[in-house]
mmCIF file of C-alpha atoms and ligand atoms in Angstrom:
data_model
loop_
_atom_site.group_PDB
_atom_site.id
_atom_site.type_symbol
_atom_site.label_atom_id
_atom_site.label_comp_id
_atom_site.label_asym_id
_atom_site.label_seq_id
_atom_site.Cartn_x
_atom_site.Cartn_y
_atom_site.Cartn_z
ATOM 1 C CA MET A 247 30.663 61.552 -48.181
ATOM 2 C CA ASN A 248 29.285 63.925 -45.645
ATOM 3 C CA ASP A 249 31.058 63.970 -42.333
ATOM 4 C CA THR A 250 29.200 66.883 -40.782
ATOM 5 C CA LYS A 251 28.828 65.927 -37.140
ATOM 6 C CA SER A 252 26.119 68.449 -36.333
ATOM 7 C CA LYS A 253 23.491 66.935 -38.605
ATOM 8 C CA PRO A 254 21.076 64.394 -37.144
ATOM 9 C CA VAL A 255 21.623 60.824 -38.364
ATOM 10 C CA LEU A 256 19.263 58.948 -40.677
ATOM 11 C CA LEU A 257 19.516 55.233 -41.409
ATOM 12 C CA SER A 258 17.388 52.957 -43.527
ATOM 13 C CA GLY A 259 17.672 49.661 -45.358
ATOM 14 C CA ILE A 260 16.120 47.412 -47.980
ATOM 15 C CA GLN A 261 16.572 43.662 -48.427
ATOM 16 C CA PRO A 262 18.020 42.479 -51.727
ATOM 17 C CA SER A 263 15.132 40.074 -52.345
ATOM 18 C CA GLY A 264 12.698 40.040 -55.268
ATOM 19 C CA ASN A 265 12.442 43.053 -57.561
ATOM 20 C CA LEU A 266 12.597 46.596 -56.248
ATOM 21 C CA MET A 267 9.141 48.027 -56.931
ATOM 22 C CA ILE A 268 7.113 51.170 -56.761
ATOM 23 C CA GLY A 269 5.904 50.525 -53.180
ATOM 24 C CA ASN A 270 9.515 50.465 -51.955
ATOM 25 C CA TYR A 271 10.129 53.712 -53.810
ATOM 26 C CA ILE A 272 7.038 55.483 -52.500
ATOM 27 C CA GLY A 273 7.248 54.107 -48.957
ATOM 28 C CA ALA A 274 11.004 54.421 -48.465
ATOM 29 C CA LEU A 275 13.410 55.449 -51.236
ATOM 30 C CA LYS A 276 11.611 58.633 -52.212
ATOM 31 C CA ASN A 277 11.970 59.933 -48.672
ATOM 32 C CA TRP A 278 15.584 58.848 -48.439
ATOM 33 C CA VAL A 279 16.313 61.053 -51.439
ATOM 34 C CA ARG A 280 14.341 63.968 -50.037
ATOM 35 C CA LEU A 281 15.989 63.887 -46.611
ATOM 36 C CA GLN A 282 19.591 63.556 -47.843
ATOM 37 C CA ASP A 283 20.521 67.203 -47.317
ATOM 38 C CA GLU A 284 19.030 67.583 -43.855
ATOM 39 C CA TYR A 285 20.536 64.428 -42.334
ATOM 40 C CA GLU A 286 23.766 62.531 -42.243
ATOM 41 C CA CYS A 287 22.444 59.488 -44.096
ATOM 42 C CA LEU A 288 23.418 55.834 -44.095
ATOM 43 C CA PHE A 289 21.644 53.602 -46.607
ATOM 44 C CA VAL A 290 22.281 49.930 -46.138
ATOM 45 C CA LEU A 291 21.481 46.998 -48.357
ATOM 46 C CA VAL A 292 20.544 44.361 -45.794
ATOM 47 C CA ASP A 293 21.787 41.152 -47.402
ATOM 48 C CA MET A 294 21.949 39.384 -44.018
ATOM 49 C CA HIS A 295 18.222 39.993 -43.589
ATOM 50 C CA ALA A 296 17.551 38.658 -47.092
ATOM 51 C CA ILE A 297 18.917 35.175 -46.288
ATOM 52 C CA THR A 298 16.157 34.617 -43.714
ATOM 53 C CA VAL A 299 14.370 33.395 -46.853
ATOM 54 C CA ARG A 300 16.273 31.048 -49.211
ATOM 55 C CA GLN A 301 18.068 32.925 -51.981
ATOM 56 C CA LYS A 302 19.960 31.549 -54.962
ATOM 57 C CA PRO A 303 23.578 32.651 -54.361
ATOM 58 C CA ALA A 304 24.268 33.817 -57.934
ATOM 59 C CA ASP A 305 20.992 35.747 -58.072
ATOM 60 C CA LEU A 306 21.595 37.331 -54.683
ATOM 61 C CA ARG A 307 25.053 38.451 -55.792
ATOM 62 C CA SER A 308 23.856 40.187 -58.945
ATOM 63 C CA ARG A 309 20.739 41.548 -57.261
ATOM 64 C CA CYS A 310 22.904 43.362 -54.720
ATOM 65 C CA PHE A 311 24.536 45.333 -57.529
ATOM 66 C CA ASP A 312 21.142 45.880 -59.190
ATOM 67 C CA PHE A 313 19.683 47.328 -56.001
ATOM 68 C CA ILE A 314 22.645 49.597 -55.294
ATOM 69 C CA ALA A 315 22.491 50.893 -58.883
ATOM 70 C CA LEU A 316 18.767 51.526 -58.387
ATOM 71 C CA TYR A 317 19.367 53.414 -55.135
ATOM 72 C CA LEU A 318 21.616 55.758 -57.117
ATOM 73 C CA ALA A 319 19.304 55.917 -60.141
ATOM 74 C CA CYS A 320 16.464 57.005 -57.834
ATOM 75 C CA GLY A 321 18.586 59.900 -56.573
ATOM 76 C CA ILE A 322 20.747 58.698 -53.704
ATOM 77 C CA ASP A 323 23.954 60.671 -54.010
ATOM 78 C CA PRO A 324 27.013 58.835 -52.668
ATOM 79 C CA LYS A 325 28.778 62.181 -52.251
ATOM 80 C CA LYS A 326 26.179 63.140 -49.662
ATOM 81 C CA SER A 327 25.234 59.759 -48.181
ATOM 82 C CA THR A 328 26.948 56.545 -47.123
ATOM 83 C CA VAL A 329 25.800 53.557 -49.175
ATOM 84 C CA PHE A 330 26.944 50.106 -48.098
ATOM 85 C CA VAL A 331 26.180 46.420 -47.758
ATOM 86 C CA GLN A 332 25.319 45.026 -44.315
ATOM 87 C CA SER A 333 27.572 41.952 -44.477
ATOM 88 C CA HIS A 334 30.595 44.185 -45.194
ATOM 89 C CA VAL A 335 30.357 45.650 -41.692
ATOM 90 C CA PRO A 336 30.624 42.834 -39.113
ATOM 91 C CA SER A 337 29.545 45.092 -36.245
ATOM 92 C CA HIS A 338 25.890 44.625 -37.253
ATOM 93 C CA ALA A 339 26.045 40.931 -36.375
ATOM 94 C CA GLU A 340 28.136 41.593 -33.259
ATOM 95 C CA LEU A 341 25.721 44.144 -31.865
ATOM 96 C CA MET A 342 22.817 41.914 -32.770
ATOM 97 C CA TRP A 343 24.163 39.202 -30.489
ATOM 98 C CA VAL A 344 24.241 41.571 -27.542
ATOM 99 C CA LEU A 345 20.762 42.899 -28.315
ATOM 100 C CA ASN A 346 19.439 39.321 -28.614
ATOM 101 C CA CYS A 347 20.171 39.027 -24.915
ATOM 102 C CA PHE A 348 18.006 42.106 -24.255
ATOM 103 C CA THR A 349 15.012 40.993 -26.321
ATOM 104 C CA TYR A 350 12.270 38.689 -25.067
ATOM 105 C CA MET A 351 10.817 35.721 -26.920
ATOM 106 C CA GLY A 352 7.341 37.118 -26.201
ATOM 107 C CA GLU A 353 8.200 40.360 -27.988
ATOM 108 C CA LEU A 354 9.449 38.554 -31.085
ATOM 109 C CA ASN A 355 6.424 36.256 -31.046
ATOM 110 C CA ARG A 356 4.166 39.261 -31.482
ATOM 111 C CA MET A 357 5.850 40.525 -34.670
ATOM 112 C CA THR A 358 3.364 40.406 -37.534
ATOM 113 C CA GLN A 359 6.046 40.175 -40.241
ATOM 114 C CA PHE A 360 7.349 37.008 -38.569
ATOM 115 C CA LYS A 361 3.845 35.553 -38.471
ATOM 116 C CA ASP A 362 3.223 36.454 -42.146
ATOM 117 C CA LYS A 363 6.568 35.154 -43.373
ATOM 118 C CA SER A 364 6.248 31.947 -41.313
ATOM 119 C CA LYS A 365 2.975 31.273 -43.092
ATOM 120 C CA ARG A 366 4.454 32.042 -46.515
ATOM 121 C CA HIS A 367 7.569 29.923 -45.907
ATOM 122 C CA GLU A 368 6.198 27.064 -43.820
ATOM 123 C CA GLU A 369 9.030 24.788 -44.970
ATOM 124 C CA ASN A 370 11.707 27.140 -43.603
ATOM 125 C CA VAL A 371 10.703 28.857 -40.365
ATOM 126 C CA ASN A 372 14.291 29.396 -39.252
ATOM 127 C CA ALA A 373 15.672 31.148 -36.170
ATOM 128 C CA GLY A 374 16.941 34.017 -38.361
ATOM 129 C CA LEU A 375 13.396 34.796 -39.435
ATOM 130 C CA PHE A 376 12.438 34.964 -35.763
ATOM 131 C CA THR A 377 15.314 37.198 -34.649
ATOM 132 C CA TYR A 378 15.210 39.343 -37.823
ATOM 133 C CA PRO A 379 13.908 42.417 -35.924
ATOM 134 C CA VAL A 380 16.884 42.290 -33.526
ATOM 135 C CA LEU A 381 19.299 42.542 -36.462
ATOM 136 C CA MET A 382 17.264 45.492 -37.688
ATOM 137 C CA ALA A 383 17.552 47.101 -34.242
ATOM 138 C CA ALA A 384 21.330 46.577 -34.421
ATOM 139 C CA ASP A 385 21.459 48.248 -37.880
ATOM 140 C CA ILE A 386 19.796 51.315 -36.443
ATOM 141 C CA LEU A 387 21.308 51.574 -32.957
ATOM 142 C CA LEU A 388 24.876 50.945 -34.143
ATOM 143 C CA TYR A 389 24.896 54.355 -35.830
ATOM 144 C CA GLN A 390 22.906 56.237 -33.172
ATOM 145 C CA ALA A 391 20.268 57.004 -35.810
ATOM 146 C CA ASP A 392 17.731 59.737 -35.041
ATOM 147 C CA LEU A 393 15.367 59.007 -37.910
ATOM 148 C CA VAL A 394 14.391 55.852 -39.802
ATOM 149 C CA PRO A 395 12.253 56.369 -42.923
ATOM 150 C CA VAL A 396 10.244 53.188 -43.669
ATOM 151 C CA GLY A 397 6.851 52.042 -44.915
ATOM 152 C CA ALA A 398 4.018 51.397 -42.443
ATOM 153 C CA ASP A 399 4.780 47.647 -42.333
ATOM 154 C CA GLN A 400 7.988 48.388 -40.406
ATOM 155 C CA LYS A 401 6.372 50.444 -37.632
ATOM 156 C CA GLN A 402 6.218 47.494 -35.255
ATOM 157 C CA HIS A 403 9.913 46.720 -35.762
ATOM 158 C CA LEU A 404 10.764 50.342 -35.025
ATOM 159 C CA GLU A 405 8.777 50.229 -31.803
ATOM 160 C CA LEU A 406 10.687 47.118 -30.749
ATOM 161 C CA THR A 407 13.975 48.869 -31.594
ATOM 162 C CA ARG A 408 12.984 51.750 -29.336
ATOM 163 C CA ASP A 409 12.023 49.370 -26.530
ATOM 164 C CA ILE A 410 15.345 47.510 -26.757
ATOM 165 C CA ALA A 411 17.296 50.803 -26.759
ATOM 166 C CA GLU A 412 15.388 52.126 -23.744
ATOM 167 C CA ARG A 413 15.790 48.846 -21.867
ATOM 168 C CA PHE A 414 19.555 48.890 -22.430
ATOM 169 C CA ASN A 415 19.826 52.593 -21.530
ATOM 170 C CA ASN A 416 17.832 52.084 -18.335
ATOM 171 C CA GLU A 417 20.132 49.336 -17.208
ATOM 172 C CA PHE A 418 23.509 50.739 -18.258
ATOM 173 C CA GLY A 419 22.973 54.482 -18.644
ATOM 174 C CA GLU A 420 22.637 56.479 -21.850
ATOM 175 C CA THR A 421 24.156 54.297 -24.601
ATOM 176 C CA PHE A 422 21.818 54.374 -27.597
ATOM 177 C CA ARG A 423 19.921 57.191 -29.229
ATOM 178 C CA VAL A 424 16.222 56.202 -29.278
ATOM 179 C CA PRO A 425 15.225 56.526 -32.967
ATOM 180 C CA GLU A 426 12.038 57.985 -34.445
ATOM 181 C CA PRO A 427 10.322 56.330 -37.392
ATOM 182 C CA TYR A 428 9.445 58.433 -40.426
ATOM 183 C CA ILE A 429 6.384 56.981 -42.119
ATOM 184 C CA PRO A 430 5.180 59.041 -45.092
ATOM 185 C CA PRO A 431 1.686 60.586 -44.955
ATOM 186 C CA VAL A 432 0.948 59.381 -48.526
ATOM 187 C CA GLY A 433 1.863 55.909 -49.787
ATOM 188 C CA ALA A 434 3.071 54.323 -46.542
ATOM 189 C CA ARG A 435 1.316 51.114 -47.536
ATOM 190 C CA VAL A 436 0.960 50.628 -51.269
ATOM 191 C CA MET A 437 -1.323 47.669 -51.919
ATOM 192 C CA SER A 438 -1.078 44.776 -54.359
ATOM 193 C CA LEU A 439 -2.534 45.482 -57.829
ATOM 194 C CA GLN A 440 -4.439 42.199 -58.022
ATOM 195 C CA ASP A 441 -5.425 42.001 -54.345
ATOM 196 C CA PRO A 442 -5.753 45.485 -52.877
ATOM 197 C CA THR A 443 -6.336 44.076 -49.407
ATOM 198 C CA ALA A 444 -2.705 42.786 -49.305
ATOM 199 C CA LYS A 445 0.516 44.819 -49.208
ATOM 200 C CA MET A 446 2.420 45.191 -52.482
ATOM 201 C CA SER A 447 5.557 43.115 -52.019
ATOM 202 C CA LYS A 448 8.710 42.873 -54.120
ATOM 203 C CA SER A 449 9.032 39.125 -53.492
ATOM 204 C CA ASP A 450 5.492 38.363 -54.614
ATOM 205 C CA VAL A 451 5.443 35.229 -56.773
ATOM 206 C CA ASN A 452 2.985 36.950 -59.096
ATOM 207 C CA PRO A 453 4.722 39.925 -60.770
ATOM 208 C CA ARG A 454 1.334 41.316 -61.852
ATOM 209 C CA ASN A 455 0.850 42.371 -58.223
ATOM 210 C CA TYR A 456 3.586 45.002 -58.344
ATOM 211 C CA ILE A 457 5.144 47.547 -60.698
ATOM 212 C CA GLY A 458 8.885 46.883 -60.803
ATOM 213 C CA LEU A 459 11.178 49.891 -61.068
ATOM 214 C CA LEU A 460 12.755 48.059 -64.010
ATOM 215 C CA ASP A 461 9.503 47.035 -65.713
ATOM 216 C CA PRO A 462 9.549 47.981 -69.413
ATOM 217 C CA PRO A 463 6.923 50.656 -70.257
ATOM 218 C CA ASP A 464 4.431 48.251 -71.824
ATOM 219 C CA VAL A 465 4.646 45.846 -68.928
ATOM 220 C CA ALA A 466 4.005 48.647 -66.419
ATOM 221 C CA ARG A 467 1.114 50.006 -68.530
ATOM 222 C CA ASN A 468 -0.529 46.598 -68.731
ATOM 223 C CA LYS A 469 -0.221 45.930 -65.029
ATOM 224 C CA ILE A 470 -1.972 49.215 -64.238
ATOM 225 C CA LYS A 471 -4.712 48.681 -66.798
ATOM 226 C CA ARG A 472 -5.382 45.200 -65.439
ATOM 227 C CA ALA A 473 -5.240 46.276 -61.790
ATOM 228 C CA VAL A 474 -8.279 45.136 -59.847
ATOM 229 C CA THR A 475 -10.740 47.947 -59.217
ATOM 230 C CA ASP A 476 -14.005 47.847 -57.381
ATOM 231 C CA SER A 477 -17.518 47.546 -58.702
ATOM 232 C CA GLY A 478 -18.183 51.308 -58.516
ATOM 233 C CA ALA A 479 -17.422 53.589 -61.455
ATOM 234 C CA GLU A 480 -16.328 56.801 -59.751
ATOM 235 C CA VAL A 481 -12.635 57.606 -59.184
ATOM 236 C CA ALA A 482 -12.637 58.004 -55.413
ATOM 237 C CA TYR A 483 -10.449 57.944 -52.342
ATOM 238 C CA ASP A 484 -12.540 55.854 -50.046
ATOM 239 C CA GLU A 485 -11.374 53.101 -47.692
ATOM 240 C CA SER A 486 -14.362 50.940 -48.598
ATOM 241 C CA ARG A 487 -13.065 50.780 -52.195
ATOM 242 C CA PRO A 488 -9.458 49.639 -51.743
ATOM 243 C CA GLY A 489 -8.677 48.986 -55.433
ATOM 244 C CA ILE A 490 -9.293 52.465 -56.814
ATOM 245 C CA THR A 491 -8.101 54.095 -53.591
ATOM 246 C CA ASN A 492 -4.747 52.339 -53.958
ATOM 247 C CA LEU A 493 -4.377 53.608 -57.535
ATOM 248 C CA VAL A 494 -5.281 57.150 -56.455
ATOM 249 C CA SER A 495 -2.631 57.051 -53.762
ATOM 250 C CA ILE A 496 0.013 55.772 -56.222
ATOM 251 C CA HIS A 497 -0.967 58.663 -58.512
ATOM 252 C CA SER A 498 -0.745 61.136 -55.662
ATOM 253 C CA ALA A 499 2.665 59.865 -54.478
ATOM 254 C CA ILE A 500 4.171 60.035 -57.975
ATOM 255 C CA SER A 501 2.498 63.182 -59.341
ATOM 256 C CA GLY A 502 2.464 65.143 -56.077
ATOM 257 C CA ASP A 503 -1.223 66.072 -56.613
ATOM 258 C CA SER A 504 -3.515 65.697 -53.604
ATOM 259 C CA TYR A 505 -6.290 63.067 -53.480
ATOM 260 C CA GLU A 506 -8.898 65.839 -53.811
ATOM 261 C CA VAL A 507 -7.317 67.335 -56.917
ATOM 262 C CA ILE A 508 -7.093 63.898 -58.530
ATOM 263 C CA THR A 509 -10.633 62.752 -57.712
ATOM 264 C CA ASP A 510 -12.082 66.145 -58.784
ATOM 265 C CA ARG A 511 -10.249 65.929 -62.099
ATOM 266 C CA TYR A 512 -11.835 62.547 -62.877
ATOM 267 C CA ALA A 513 -15.329 63.344 -61.641
ATOM 268 C CA GLY A 514 -17.773 61.715 -64.078
ATOM 269 C CA LYS A 515 -14.967 60.225 -66.202
ATOM 270 C CA GLY A 516 -14.775 56.622 -64.985
ATOM 271 C CA TYR A 517 -11.879 54.251 -64.399
ATOM 272 C CA ALA A 518 -10.547 53.687 -67.921
ATOM 273 C CA GLN A 519 -9.325 57.234 -68.543
ATOM 274 C CA PHE A 520 -7.873 57.424 -65.042
ATOM 275 C CA LYS A 521 -5.941 54.184 -65.433
ATOM 276 C CA GLU A 522 -4.608 55.259 -68.808
ATOM 277 C CA ASP A 523 -3.346 58.560 -67.399
ATOM 278 C CA LEU A 524 -1.897 56.869 -64.321
ATOM 279 C CA ALA A 525 -0.050 54.419 -66.569
ATOM 280 C CA GLU A 526 1.543 57.334 -68.453
ATOM 281 C CA ILE A 527 2.529 59.110 -65.238
ATOM 282 C CA VAL A 528 4.193 55.956 -63.941
ATOM 283 C CA VAL A 529 5.951 55.241 -67.258
ATOM 284 C CA GLU A 530 7.243 58.826 -67.441
ATOM 285 C CA PHE A 531 8.539 58.476 -63.880
ATOM 286 C CA LEU A 532 10.253 55.147 -64.594
ATOM 287 C CA LYS A 533 11.939 56.194 -67.860
ATOM 288 C CA PRO A 534 14.716 58.437 -66.502
ATOM 289 C CA VAL A 535 15.246 56.090 -63.529
ATOM 290 C CA GLN A 536 15.822 53.188 -65.931
ATOM 291 C CA GLU A 537 18.125 55.233 -68.161
ATOM 292 C CA ARG A 538 20.288 56.206 -65.204
ATOM 293 C CA TYR A 539 20.152 52.641 -63.911
ATOM 294 C CA ASN A 540 21.435 51.170 -67.191
ATOM 295 C CA ASP A 541 24.317 53.579 -67.168
ATOM 296 C CA ILE A 542 25.278 53.043 -63.508
ATOM 297 C CA ARG A 543 24.817 49.261 -63.543
ATOM 298 C CA SER A 544 27.183 48.896 -66.501
ATOM 299 C CA SER A 545 30.200 49.842 -64.385
ATOM 300 C CA LYS A 546 30.578 47.169 -61.756
ATOM 301 C CA SER A 547 34.020 48.359 -60.663
ATOM 302 C CA ASP A 548 32.654 51.833 -59.836
ATOM 303 C CA LEU A 549 29.911 50.208 -57.768
ATOM 304 C CA GLU A 550 32.447 48.025 -55.966
ATOM 305 C CA GLN A 551 34.567 51.063 -55.173
ATOM 306 C CA LEU A 552 31.561 52.935 -53.840
ATOM 307 C CA LEU A 553 30.605 50.001 -51.616
ATOM 308 C CA ASN A 554 34.165 49.680 -50.302
ATOM 309 C CA ASP A 555 34.223 53.346 -49.360
ATOM 310 C CA GLY A 556 30.749 53.061 -47.848
ATOM 311 C CA ALA A 557 31.649 50.031 -45.715
ATOM 312 C CA GLU A 558 34.860 51.672 -44.529
ATOM 313 C CA HIS A 559 33.009 54.798 -43.457
ATOM 314 C CA ALA A 560 30.161 52.848 -41.826
ATOM 315 C CA PHE A 561 32.591 50.632 -39.931
ATOM 316 C CA ARG A 562 34.400 53.667 -38.521
ATOM 317 C CA ARG A 563 31.081 55.309 -37.609
ATOM 318 C CA GLY A 564 29.851 52.222 -35.735
ATOM 319 C CA ARG A 565 33.037 51.352 -33.880
ATOM 320 C CA LYS A 566 32.448 53.860 -31.091
ATOM 321 C CA THR A 567 29.030 52.419 -30.264
ATOM 322 C CA MET A 568 30.427 48.878 -30.278
ATOM 323 C CA SER A 569 33.205 49.608 -27.821
ATOM 324 C CA LYS A 570 30.838 51.557 -25.582
ATOM 325 C CA VAL A 571 28.409 48.621 -25.522
ATOM 326 C CA TYR A 572 31.123 46.030 -24.798
ATOM 327 C CA ARG A 573 32.524 48.190 -22.008
ATOM 328 C CA LYS A 574 29.119 48.745 -20.419
ATOM 329 C CA ILE A 575 28.153 45.084 -20.352
ATOM 330 C CA GLY A 576 31.488 44.150 -18.755
ATOM 331 C CA PHE A 577 33.541 42.596 -21.559
ATOM 332 C CA ILE A 578 37.250 43.076 -20.945
ATOM 333 C CA GLN A 579 39.289 44.878 -23.591
ATOM 334 C CA ARG A 580 41.498 42.723 -25.772
ATOM 335 C CA GLY A 581 45.178 43.207 -24.860
ATOM 336 C CA ARG A 582 47.512 44.746 -27.424
HETATM 337 P P1 ATP B 58 9.953 41.333 -49.479
HETATM 338 O O1 ATP B 58 8.642 41.137 -50.171
HETATM 339 O O2 ATP B 58 11.135 40.968 -50.329
HETATM 340 O O3 ATP B 58 10.021 40.764 -48.092
HETATM 341 P P2 ATP B 58 9.296 44.162 -49.210
HETATM 342 O O4 ATP B 58 8.695 44.551 -50.525
HETATM 343 O O5 ATP B 58 8.381 44.109 -48.034
HETATM 344 O O6 ATP B 58 10.184 42.879 -49.312
HETATM 345 P P3 ATP B 58 11.526 45.336 -47.791
HETATM 346 O O7 ATP B 58 12.934 45.124 -48.219
HETATM 347 O O8 ATP B 58 11.058 44.494 -46.658
HETATM 348 O O9 ATP B 58 10.490 45.193 -48.977
HETATM 349 O O10 ATP B 58 11.292 46.857 -47.473
HETATM 350 C C1 ATP B 58 11.988 47.926 -48.011
HETATM 351 C C2 ATP B 58 11.295 49.209 -47.643
HETATM 352 O O11 ATP B 58 10.134 49.372 -48.462
HETATM 353 C C3 ATP B 58 10.801 49.275 -46.187
HETATM 354 O O12 ATP B 58 10.965 50.582 -45.703
HETATM 355 C C4 ATP B 58 9.355 48.937 -46.314
HETATM 356 O O13 ATP B 58 8.581 49.467 -45.264
HETATM 357 C C5 ATP B 58 9.000 49.596 -47.634
HETATM 358 N N1 ATP B 58 7.855 48.936 -48.265
HETATM 359 C C6 ATP B 58 7.764 47.639 -48.601
HETATM 360 N N2 ATP B 58 6.570 47.375 -49.168
HETATM 361 C C7 ATP B 58 5.891 48.544 -49.169
HETATM 362 C C8 ATP B 58 4.591 48.930 -49.614
HETATM 363 N N3 ATP B 58 3.777 48.054 -50.158
HETATM 364 N N4 ATP B 58 4.213 50.214 -49.458
HETATM 365 C C9 ATP B 58 5.045 51.116 -48.895
HETATM 366 N N5 ATP B 58 6.282 50.827 -48.463
HETATM 367 C C10 ATP B 58 6.707 49.561 -48.583
HETATM 368 N N1 LTN B 59 13.198 45.147 -42.013
HETATM 369 C C1 LTN B 59 13.226 46.130 -43.053
HETATM 370 C C2 LTN B 59 14.553 46.242 -43.708
HETATM 371 C C3 LTN B 59 15.539 46.778 -42.767
HETATM 372 C C4 LTN B 59 15.613 48.092 -42.266
HETATM 373 C C5 LTN B 59 16.729 48.118 -41.402
HETATM 374 C C6 LTN B 59 14.849 49.248 -42.474
HETATM 375 C C7 LTN B 59 16.559 46.072 -42.192
HETATM 376 N N2 LTN B 59 17.277 46.883 -41.396
HETATM 377 C C8 LTN B 59 17.086 49.271 -40.724
HETATM 378 C C9 LTN B 59 15.212 50.390 -41.775
HETATM 379 C C10 LTN B 59 16.313 50.405 -40.920
HETATM 380 C C11 LTN B 59 12.176 45.824 -44.077
HETATM 381 O O1 LTN B 59 11.896 46.653 -44.792
HETATM 382 N N3 LTN B 59 11.646 44.658 -44.147
#
């Protein structure tokens, strides 16, 4: 683990819900991997966020190991970065309580993810779903993070985090670093394969809407071939044709080729050839990830050890912020 104090701090998290998919990789994980050397990184699996939607306990338990193994298979190096599970570090919940008292109902009411998820889970609009962004702010502010790499859907939560930090700092003096979001220029919002006007989501009830990082090659190929495209025939990057534009941006994010290079290459060739080539690019990308995953996932005790070390390190890192916050708001120190 990297203890270098001079590096700026990066923190990001993913919920262990659904199946980790290519949108999570392109929007978040890929940048985590890329930024590992420049930053002191903390990557957290936010299991406490995941229970804002009902989870089956046994599935949640095994999914946590699946996700951690996938983090590593995608290139997160535990020698460089701290990898841990949110519920293993109680300070997240403790700081959240304090921040709850510095967040307004009106602010939380405006959060689009809350509105979307309330619609999708009408039977369970719980208080956790409402205060979810405050827990996210606690995740970030606890470690004095400078940078938070996320997909575009999290921009609003990052703005709220900044507002909460500034509000607290204005009242009590410099306490929290005010974090910057990092939203990638390509692939910040990968769209659903069957409905390119909606965000690709790993908890989608219809798995044909996303490409799972663990999808077998033929499954991934079929999903791409059956992806909804528009009535035109030309491979284009054009907002008015969201289906093909989404596939071009997936291509660009995985292959590294620019939109122009890709659309020029397919000029006059139509969708079928493009989709076939895209399917191969995606399958070739997934293959080594899945091989590494199978290897890493097979040793649960190694994963447990890694998570223990990660939680220990994260707890020590966050303790300073916690005691500073408690002191500033006027809590008395516990006697010895
Ligand atoms: P769920 O559907 O289970 O609520 P999700 O797919 O939205 O989850 P999260 O755990 O909420 O995934 O997000 C993990 C990371 O992946 C975040 O940084 C988020 O911004 C990013 N992300 C999620 N979906 C996309 C997408 N379609 N395109 C780009 N980035 C995405
Ligand atoms: N809300 C995020 C997940 C998340 C997160 C974080 C991301 C929870 N805590 C801290 C970055 C930093 C989401 O993707 N839905």
